[in-house]
Structures are given as C-alpha cells and as structure tokens.
Amino acid sequence: MNKSLDICCAADICVDLILSGDVVPRFRQVEQILDDYLVELGGSAVIFAGQFAKLGGRAGVVGKVGEDTFGRFVTDRIARMGIDTAFLTSRPDLKTGLGVALARPDGDRAILTYPGTIDAAAPCDLTNAMLSSCRHWHIASYFLLETLRGFWPEWLAKCRAAGITTSLDTNWDPADRWEGVMELLPLVDVFLPNEAEALAVTGESSLEKAALRLAACGPLVVIKQGAKGAAAYRQRGRWASSQESDELTVADTIGAGDNFDAGFIRAWRLGWGIEDCLKLASRCACASLQAPGGFEGQLKEAVD
C-alpha cells in the first residue's frame, strides 16, 4: 500500500509562552524584570514531528485545537512546517492548551500548564485510515494524554499487525506513579526515555540495571543522558554516543529530548546503524539547545 506519511503521532498540542530570566516568581505583587519571551507552538509530539519533517520525512499529527486565536496560530504554524494536518480538528467547547515556562540561564525551567485541548484526542479519533496512511507511530507525552493511555495497548497491537513500527517517549509523570509503561514495552519497537525516566519506570538504582531491565521487555532502548550523551541497549548489545560538543551555548533545554527522538527515529527508519542513529539524534538535540523553544534551533538537513 502506498502510504503518505512516514510517521504519525497523537499530539499534546498547545501554545508555549517561554519567559527567560534569572528570577524566581514571588507573590505579594512583586514585579520582576525578564530578559526575553517567546510565543511558540508547543507539545512534545509536534516538536518531534517538526524536526522529523525538517530531516526530510513526511509527518502527520492527530489532535485538537480550540476555536480561538491560539488555535488558529497552532494550525497555521503546523501547516507551515510541512506537517500534515488532515487529522487535526477543532473543539468549540475547549480552549487551546497553554504552557508557561520560566527558563533560567542554567538550563533549568519551571512550567505551568493549562490543559485545554492537550488531552482532547480520544480513541475514536485513531482510525483505520491512519493505519493505512503511516509507516511508523510515535507516542509522546504518555502521561499527559490520559484519555488515550488505556487505549495504547490495543492501538499498538493494531500497528504491529499492520506492519507499522512504533516508538515511545513517556516524558515525565506529573503524578510520579509511572504506571503502565513496563506492560506497554513488549508492544513497542523503540523506547526513548531520559536517564531519570528510565530509573523511575524501573525503580532501579543504577542506569545499567534499568537499561537492561527495559531491554529485556523487547524494545530497543535509547536513553538520553544530557551532557553525557546517549546510549542504546538491546538484550545482547550496547551502543554509546557522546554529546557532539562540550562547549555549547545553551539557550534553553525545551524540546531537546523530542528533537533527539526525531533524529533517532528518522535514521532508524532509514535503516542506519545504531551508532549513526545516535549521532544524528545527538546533532538534533544539540542544535535545539542553542535556540529558545523547541523549534527555532531544529536541524534543517534532509537525510536519506
């Protein structure tokens, strides 16, 4: 079957208002001065899809926006990035999701989120038409997309039956419970946590033990370790990649992990070796770090 999309994902769509400055918010009407701000499209899945598209892949997203100013901004921005919007629809009863991030010079950030349409996609929105349209399905923000969480085992089984490869990046669990991930991994081809997430999911005290336990469930496990680089594990193999440069100018860390994911999956879907997949993924992450937000610094380099 001629499939129109290389990848597709359910999107935690929102608008990000990114504030930059070396301040800590204070109440009692204390006014403080910031260095800069940026209004940008947000959501892990959309950042992933945007970077994937810039690498020459064909990407689509499934999601909802509100019938409001932010909703129109989101739809236009997604389309201009070359991401397919055929499965993007509006909800008149909801506001478009909003994330407010305060990014400090040391790379740390605090985040406030108004959910709105972020979790509006439902199992009924994932259709057989999507299965016939894409070659790979990526799950991002597993814990934020609560409405779909119980549906993923059934959907991943359908993907596998249809010959569609799959990947998962849970992102952080706000409830810190980490439920359902281990049970999902046998249905996933590539699992892409960061170091803290890998330890939290498994409850292990060392990264090596966590990685081997995750890999024993079946997927290729790719663990992001920030400035230390990344490592990939299978049940009988390990590959490592150091960060591309030790002297990066870091604007903020927003979206770096999602851009890493996109680089890795783009190369992996093209049949590259694991070490080369890690190298492209690290280049995408490093490029992202050097500009504010998840999109501005994305690597613009078609690969095949």
mmCIF file of C-alpha atoms in Angstrom:
data_model
loop_
_atom_site.group_PDB
_atom_site.id
_atom_site.type_symbol
_atom_site.label_atom_id
_atom_site.label_comp_id
_atom_site.label_asym_id
_atom_site.label_seq_id
_atom_site.Cartn_x
_atom_site.Cartn_y
_atom_site.Cartn_z
ATOM 1 C CA MET A 1 0.000 0.000 0.000
ATOM 2 C CA ASN A 2 1.260 3.498 -0.856
ATOM 3 C CA LYS A 3 1.437 5.263 2.493
ATOM 4 C CA SER A 4 1.503 9.059 2.502
ATOM 5 C CA LEU A 5 3.215 9.551 5.897
ATOM 6 C CA ASP A 6 6.477 8.222 7.284
ATOM 7 C CA ILE A 7 5.350 8.877 10.850
ATOM 8 C CA CYS A 8 2.232 9.933 12.703
ATOM 9 C CA CYS A 9 1.556 10.717 16.365
ATOM 10 C CA ALA A 10 -1.195 11.863 18.708
ATOM 11 C CA ALA A 11 -0.242 15.399 19.672
ATOM 12 C CA ASP A 12 -0.371 17.147 23.039
ATOM 13 C CA ILE A 13 -0.933 20.395 21.151
ATOM 14 C CA CYS A 14 -0.575 23.680 22.961
ATOM 15 C CA VAL A 15 0.993 27.121 22.758
ATOM 16 C CA ASP A 16 4.156 27.734 24.759
ATOM 17 C CA LEU A 17 4.844 31.103 26.342
ATOM 18 C CA ILE A 18 8.544 30.905 27.213
ATOM 19 C CA LEU A 19 9.874 33.507 29.649
ATOM 20 C CA SER A 20 13.652 33.843 30.061
ATOM 21 C CA GLY A 21 15.412 35.315 33.077
ATOM 22 C CA ASP A 22 17.352 34.634 36.249
ATOM 23 C CA VAL A 23 14.388 35.185 38.561
ATOM 24 C CA VAL A 24 12.167 33.185 40.896
ATOM 25 C CA PRO A 25 8.455 34.182 40.863
ATOM 26 C CA ARG A 26 7.310 35.984 44.010
ATOM 27 C CA PHE A 27 3.786 36.772 45.164
ATOM 28 C CA ARG A 28 2.507 39.894 47.017
ATOM 29 C CA GLN A 29 2.516 41.791 43.695
ATOM 30 C CA VAL A 30 6.316 41.830 43.450
ATOM 31 C CA GLU A 31 7.260 42.843 39.894
ATOM 32 C CA GLN A 32 10.436 41.394 38.373
ATOM 33 C CA ILE A 33 12.144 42.013 35.040
ATOM 34 C CA LEU A 34 12.701 39.245 32.483
ATOM 35 C CA ASP A 35 15.345 39.056 29.780
ATOM 36 C CA ASP A 36 13.116 37.857 26.927
ATOM 37 C CA TYR A 37 9.987 35.943 25.934
ATOM 38 C CA LEU A 38 8.876 33.757 23.037
ATOM 39 C CA VAL A 39 5.406 32.654 21.931
ATOM 40 C CA GLU A 40 5.736 29.334 20.141
ATOM 41 C CA LEU A 41 3.910 26.170 19.224
ATOM 42 C CA GLY A 42 4.271 23.576 21.974
ATOM 43 C CA GLY A 43 3.780 19.912 22.709
ATOM 44 C CA SER A 44 6.298 17.080 22.567
ATOM 45 C CA ALA A 45 4.670 15.284 19.633
ATOM 46 C CA VAL A 46 4.564 18.406 17.463
ATOM 47 C CA ILE A 47 8.211 19.222 18.219
ATOM 48 C CA PHE A 48 9.060 15.632 17.260
ATOM 49 C CA ALA A 49 7.054 15.881 14.026
ATOM 50 C CA GLY A 50 8.552 19.275 13.153
ATOM 51 C CA GLN A 51 12.130 18.030 13.454
ATOM 52 C CA PHE A 52 11.276 14.842 11.567
ATOM 53 C CA ALA A 53 9.867 16.929 8.709
ATOM 54 C CA LYS A 54 12.988 19.127 8.615
ATOM 55 C CA LEU A 55 15.054 15.960 8.216
ATOM 56 C CA GLY A 56 13.148 15.169 5.031
ATOM 57 C CA GLY A 57 10.458 12.872 6.433
ATOM 58 C CA ARG A 58 6.714 13.106 5.969
ATOM 59 C CA ALA A 59 4.966 13.630 9.298
ATOM 60 C CA GLY A 60 1.368 13.978 10.470
ATOM 61 C CA VAL A 61 -0.309 14.669 13.799
ATOM 62 C CA VAL A 62 -3.647 13.768 15.341
ATOM 63 C CA GLY A 63 -5.070 16.280 17.776
ATOM 64 C CA LYS A 64 -7.474 19.043 18.723
ATOM 65 C CA VAL A 65 -7.304 22.821 18.952
ATOM 66 C CA GLY A 66 -9.768 25.356 20.260
ATOM 67 C CA GLU A 67 -11.717 27.709 18.008
ATOM 68 C CA ASP A 68 -9.693 30.657 19.290
ATOM 69 C CA THR A 69 -6.682 32.818 18.471
ATOM 70 C CA PHE A 70 -4.209 30.257 19.787
ATOM 71 C CA GLY A 71 -5.976 27.501 17.834
ATOM 72 C CA ARG A 72 -5.576 29.414 14.582
ATOM 73 C CA PHE A 73 -1.936 30.132 15.447
ATOM 74 C CA VAL A 74 -1.292 26.412 16.089
ATOM 75 C CA THR A 75 -2.957 25.195 12.887
ATOM 76 C CA ASP A 76 -1.141 27.725 10.708
ATOM 77 C CA ARG A 77 2.219 27.048 12.370
ATOM 78 C CA ILE A 78 1.910 23.275 11.985
ATOM 79 C CA ALA A 79 0.960 23.556 8.317
ATOM 80 C CA ARG A 80 3.833 25.946 7.557
ATOM 81 C CA MET A 81 6.291 23.432 8.995
ATOM 82 C CA GLY A 82 5.150 20.908 6.399
ATOM 83 C CA ILE A 83 3.342 18.669 8.892
ATOM 84 C CA ASP A 84 0.156 17.058 7.578
ATOM 85 C CA THR A 85 -2.946 18.494 9.306
ATOM 86 C CA ALA A 86 -5.566 16.132 7.843
ATOM 87 C CA PHE A 87 -6.178 14.606 11.280
ATOM 88 C CA LEU A 88 -6.171 17.933 13.175
ATOM 89 C CA THR A 89 -9.646 19.182 14.151
ATOM 90 C CA SER A 90 -11.156 21.909 16.358
ATOM 91 C CA ARG A 91 -13.281 21.828 19.503
ATOM 92 C CA PRO A 92 -15.572 24.840 20.095
ATOM 93 C CA ASP A 93 -16.092 23.836 23.732
ATOM 94 C CA LEU A 94 -12.404 23.903 24.706
ATOM 95 C CA LYS A 95 -9.616 26.466 24.757
ATOM 96 C CA THR A 96 -6.314 25.632 23.112
ATOM 97 C CA GLY A 97 -3.817 24.321 25.665
ATOM 98 C CA LEU A 98 -1.219 26.726 27.075
ATOM 99 C CA GLY A 99 2.141 26.132 28.714
ATOM 100 C CA VAL A 100 4.029 28.904 30.513
ATOM 101 C CA ALA A 101 7.728 28.147 31.057
ATOM 102 C CA LEU A 102 10.240 30.193 33.015
ATOM 103 C CA ALA A 103 13.683 29.268 31.677
ATOM 104 C CA ARG A 104 16.729 30.154 33.769
ATOM 105 C CA PRO A 105 20.271 30.704 32.410
ATOM 106 C CA ASP A 106 21.461 27.407 33.934
ATOM 107 C CA GLY A 107 19.086 25.481 31.644
ATOM 108 C CA ASP A 108 16.554 24.615 34.337
ATOM 109 C CA ARG A 109 12.937 25.664 33.938
ATOM 110 C CA ALA A 110 9.618 25.805 35.761
ATOM 111 C CA ILE A 111 6.425 25.022 33.839
ATOM 112 C CA LEU A 112 2.762 25.900 34.380
ATOM 113 C CA THR A 113 0.239 24.163 32.109
ATOM 114 C CA TYR A 114 -3.394 24.893 31.248
ATOM 115 C CA PRO A 115 -4.584 21.546 29.744
ATOM 116 C CA GLY A 116 -7.372 22.762 27.419
ATOM 117 C CA THR A 117 -7.142 20.732 24.198
ATOM 118 C CA ILE A 118 -3.872 18.990 25.150
ATOM 119 C CA ASP A 119 -5.679 15.799 26.184
ATOM 120 C CA ALA A 120 -8.694 16.154 23.877
ATOM 121 C CA ALA A 121 -7.834 13.399 21.383
ATOM 122 C CA ALA A 122 -9.873 10.258 22.114
ATOM 123 C CA PRO A 123 -9.650 6.610 20.997
ATOM 124 C CA CYS A 124 -12.359 7.254 18.403
ATOM 125 C CA ASP A 125 -10.023 9.752 16.725
ATOM 126 C CA LEU A 126 -7.493 7.000 15.971
ATOM 127 C CA THR A 127 -8.905 5.307 12.891
ATOM 128 C CA ASN A 128 -8.074 2.637 10.350
ATOM 129 C CA ALA A 129 -7.416 5.450 7.880
ATOM 130 C CA MET A 130 -4.400 6.400 9.991
ATOM 131 C CA LEU A 131 -3.142 2.835 9.990
ATOM 132 C CA SER A 132 -3.275 2.832 6.220
ATOM 133 C CA SER A 133 -1.575 6.237 5.990
ATOM 134 C CA CYS A 134 1.634 5.844 8.011
ATOM 135 C CA ARG A 135 4.674 3.612 8.377
ATOM 136 C CA HIS A 136 5.579 4.452 11.968
ATOM 137 C CA TRP A 137 3.611 5.538 15.039
ATOM 138 C CA HIS A 138 5.248 7.595 17.797
ATOM 139 C CA ILE A 139 3.757 8.041 21.276
ATOM 140 C CA ALA A 140 4.828 11.188 23.121
ATOM 141 C CA SER A 141 3.645 12.605 26.463
ATOM 142 C CA TYR A 142 2.237 9.259 27.552
ATOM 143 C CA PHE A 143 1.210 10.587 30.966
ATOM 144 C CA LEU A 144 -0.255 13.901 29.789
ATOM 145 C CA LEU A 145 -2.508 12.174 27.224
ATOM 146 C CA GLU A 146 -4.616 10.432 29.864
ATOM 147 C CA THR A 147 -7.619 9.867 27.584
ATOM 148 C CA LEU A 148 -5.552 7.660 25.278
ATOM 149 C CA ARG A 149 -3.437 5.901 27.905
ATOM 150 C CA GLY A 150 -5.688 2.870 28.323
ATOM 151 C CA PHE A 151 -6.121 2.570 24.550
ATOM 152 C CA TRP A 152 -2.438 2.320 23.631
ATOM 153 C CA PRO A 153 -2.102 -1.473 24.105
ATOM 154 C CA GLU A 154 -4.913 -2.092 21.626
ATOM 155 C CA TRP A 155 -3.586 0.532 19.195
ATOM 156 C CA LEU A 156 -0.005 -0.722 19.337
ATOM 157 C CA ALA A 157 -1.220 -4.260 18.699
ATOM 158 C CA LYS A 158 -3.065 -2.973 15.633
ATOM 159 C CA CYS A 159 0.085 -1.187 14.474
ATOM 160 C CA ARG A 160 2.144 -4.354 14.810
ATOM 161 C CA ALA A 161 -0.462 -6.395 12.936
ATOM 162 C CA ALA A 162 -0.418 -3.779 10.150
ATOM 163 C CA GLY A 163 3.392 -3.811 9.912
ATOM 164 C CA ILE A 164 3.745 -0.323 11.425
ATOM 165 C CA THR A 165 6.776 0.206 13.658
ATOM 166 C CA THR A 166 6.341 2.119 16.914
ATOM 167 C CA SER A 167 8.246 4.242 19.417
ATOM 168 C CA LEU A 168 7.513 5.668 22.864
ATOM 169 C CA ASP A 169 8.800 8.610 24.892
ATOM 170 C CA THR A 170 6.758 8.872 28.084
ATOM 171 C CA ASN A 171 8.157 12.237 29.249
ATOM 172 C CA TRP A 172 7.834 12.868 32.990
ATOM 173 C CA ASP A 173 4.891 11.574 35.030
ATOM 174 C CA PRO A 174 3.424 14.544 36.995
ATOM 175 C CA ALA A 175 1.854 12.067 39.435
ATOM 176 C CA ASP A 176 5.203 10.237 39.843
ATOM 177 C CA ARG A 177 3.497 6.820 39.653
ATOM 178 C CA TRP A 178 4.900 5.541 36.322
ATOM 179 C CA GLU A 179 2.089 3.039 35.852
ATOM 180 C CA GLY A 180 1.546 1.032 32.671
ATOM 181 C CA VAL A 181 4.892 1.642 30.973
ATOM 182 C CA MET A 182 6.542 -1.720 31.615
ATOM 183 C CA GLU A 183 3.399 -3.514 30.412
ATOM 184 C CA LEU A 184 3.435 -1.472 27.201
ATOM 185 C CA LEU A 185 7.078 -2.087 26.256
ATOM 186 C CA PRO A 186 6.624 -5.569 24.670
ATOM 187 C CA LEU A 187 4.436 -3.861 22.045
ATOM 188 C CA VAL A 188 6.965 -1.058 21.349
ATOM 189 C CA ASP A 189 9.909 -1.214 18.920
ATOM 190 C CA VAL A 190 11.933 1.747 20.293
ATOM 191 C CA PHE A 191 11.718 3.205 23.819
ATOM 192 C CA LEU A 192 13.324 6.648 24.287
ATOM 193 C CA PRO A 193 13.412 7.744 27.958
ATOM 194 C CA ASN A 194 15.928 10.055 29.565
ATOM 195 C CA GLU A 195 18.055 8.811 32.457
ATOM 196 C CA ALA A 196 15.687 9.989 35.209
ATOM 197 C CA GLU A 197 12.669 8.468 33.451
ATOM 198 C CA ALA A 198 14.421 5.111 32.941
ATOM 199 C CA LEU A 199 15.237 4.932 36.659
ATOM 200 C CA ALA A 200 11.710 5.992 37.651
ATOM 201 C CA VAL A 201 9.972 3.486 35.360
ATOM 202 C CA THR A 202 12.038 0.543 36.601
ATOM 203 C CA GLY A 203 12.662 1.560 40.207
ATOM 204 C CA GLU A 204 16.310 0.558 39.739
ATOM 205 C CA SER A 205 19.167 2.434 41.411
ATOM 206 C CA SER A 206 21.654 2.289 38.519
ATOM 207 C CA LEU A 207 21.239 3.225 34.874
ATOM 208 C CA GLU A 208 22.821 -0.001 33.622
ATOM 209 C CA LYS A 209 20.384 -2.156 35.597
ATOM 210 C CA ALA A 210 17.443 -0.027 34.456
ATOM 211 C CA ALA A 211 18.500 -0.209 30.805
ATOM 212 C CA LEU A 212 18.938 -3.985 30.852
ATOM 213 C CA ARG A 213 15.595 -4.486 32.558
ATOM 214 C CA LEU A 214 13.852 -2.287 29.972
ATOM 215 C CA ALA A 215 15.599 -4.021 27.071
ATOM 216 C CA ALA A 216 14.538 -7.411 28.452
ATOM 217 C CA CYS A 217 10.945 -6.384 27.668
ATOM 218 C CA GLY A 218 11.774 -6.419 23.955
ATOM 219 C CA PRO A 219 12.306 -2.907 22.567
ATOM 220 C CA LEU A 220 15.475 -1.166 21.512
ATOM 221 C CA VAL A 221 16.050 1.148 24.499
ATOM 222 C CA VAL A 222 17.659 4.540 23.826
ATOM 223 C CA ILE A 223 18.480 6.522 26.972
ATOM 224 C CA LYS A 224 19.233 10.244 26.822
ATOM 225 C CA GLN A 225 21.819 11.399 29.350
ATOM 226 C CA GLY A 226 22.073 15.138 28.707
ATOM 227 C CA ALA A 227 25.657 16.394 28.517
ATOM 228 C CA LYS A 228 26.920 12.815 28.877
ATOM 229 C CA GLY A 229 25.388 11.833 25.534
ATOM 230 C CA ALA A 230 23.140 8.822 24.996
ATOM 231 C CA ALA A 231 23.249 5.043 24.975
ATOM 232 C CA ALA A 232 21.207 2.381 23.220
ATOM 233 C CA TYR A 233 20.595 -1.095 24.588
ATOM 234 C CA ARG A 234 19.257 -4.380 23.303
ATOM 235 C CA GLN A 235 19.152 -7.606 25.244
ATOM 236 C CA ARG A 236 22.586 -8.534 23.856
ATOM 237 C CA GLY A 237 24.107 -5.238 22.749
ATOM 238 C CA ARG A 238 25.036 -1.737 23.833
ATOM 239 C CA TRP A 239 25.994 1.355 21.827
ATOM 240 C CA ALA A 240 27.032 4.760 23.154
ATOM 241 C CA SER A 241 27.387 8.263 21.754
ATOM 242 C CA SER A 242 28.931 11.292 23.428
ATOM 243 C CA GLN A 243 27.484 14.786 23.098
ATOM 244 C CA GLU A 244 28.555 16.466 19.864
ATOM 245 C CA SER A 245 30.230 19.399 21.611
ATOM 246 C CA ASP A 246 31.252 20.175 25.185
ATOM 247 C CA GLU A 247 31.094 23.928 24.572
ATOM 248 C CA LEU A 248 27.502 24.503 23.542
ATOM 249 C CA THR A 249 25.786 27.795 24.190
ATOM 250 C CA VAL A 250 22.531 26.626 25.760
ATOM 251 C CA ALA A 251 19.545 28.945 25.232
ATOM 252 C CA ASP A 252 17.200 26.509 26.987
ATOM 253 C CA THR A 253 16.516 22.776 27.090
ATOM 254 C CA ILE A 254 12.919 22.916 25.825
ATOM 255 C CA GLY A 255 12.274 20.223 23.220
ATOM 256 C CA ALA A 256 15.841 18.876 23.127
ATOM 257 C CA GLY A 257 14.696 15.368 24.013
ATOM 258 C CA ASP A 258 11.892 15.396 21.438
ATOM 259 C CA ASN A 259 14.294 16.585 18.735
ATOM 260 C CA PHE A 260 16.699 13.807 19.748
ATOM 261 C CA ASP A 261 13.830 11.319 19.325
ATOM 262 C CA ALA A 262 13.040 12.631 15.840
ATOM 263 C CA GLY A 263 16.646 12.353 14.699
ATOM 264 C CA PHE A 264 16.971 8.827 16.018
ATOM 265 C CA ILE A 265 13.682 7.575 14.538
ATOM 266 C CA ARG A 266 14.371 9.246 11.171
ATOM 267 C CA ALA A 267 17.735 7.486 10.901
ATOM 268 C CA TRP A 268 16.393 4.205 12.324
ATOM 269 C CA ARG A 269 13.516 4.151 9.835
ATOM 270 C CA LEU A 270 16.044 4.719 7.030
ATOM 271 C CA GLY A 271 17.913 1.605 8.129
ATOM 272 C CA TRP A 272 21.022 3.303 9.544
ATOM 273 C CA GLY A 273 23.230 1.541 12.081
ATOM 274 C CA ILE A 274 22.544 2.284 15.748
ATOM 275 C CA GLU A 275 25.720 4.351 16.224
ATOM 276 C CA ASP A 276 24.795 6.564 13.262
ATOM 277 C CA CYS A 277 21.236 6.887 14.586
ATOM 278 C CA LEU A 278 22.656 8.109 17.902
ATOM 279 C CA LYS A 279 24.923 10.600 16.139
ATOM 280 C CA LEU A 280 22.082 12.188 14.146
ATOM 281 C CA ALA A 281 19.876 12.239 17.250
ATOM 282 C CA SER A 282 22.589 14.000 19.249
ATOM 283 C CA ARG A 283 23.103 16.567 16.498
ATOM 284 C CA CYS A 284 19.368 17.337 16.564
ATOM 285 C CA ALA A 285 19.397 17.726 20.358
ATOM 286 C CA CYS A 286 22.484 19.959 20.307
ATOM 287 C CA ALA A 287 21.008 22.166 17.579
ATOM 288 C CA SER A 288 17.816 22.550 19.618
ATOM 289 C CA LEU A 289 19.713 23.592 22.754
ATOM 290 C CA GLN A 290 21.240 26.601 21.019
ATOM 291 C CA ALA A 291 17.955 28.446 20.388
ATOM 292 C CA PRO A 292 14.938 29.144 22.615
ATOM 293 C CA GLY A 293 11.938 26.846 22.398
ATOM 294 C CA GLY A 294 11.685 23.503 20.660
ATOM 295 C CA PHE A 295 11.543 24.646 17.028
ATOM 296 C CA GLU A 296 13.821 27.590 16.313
ATOM 297 C CA GLY A 297 17.058 25.617 16.570
ATOM 298 C CA GLN A 298 15.865 22.453 14.826
ATOM 299 C CA LEU A 299 18.383 20.871 12.468
ATOM 300 C CA LYS A 300 17.454 21.693 8.869
ATOM 301 C CA GLU A 301 19.118 18.922 6.925
ATOM 302 C CA ALA A 302 17.301 16.402 4.752
ATOM 303 C CA VAL A 303 18.793 12.936 5.217
ATOM 304 C CA ASP A 304 18.225 9.713 3.296
#
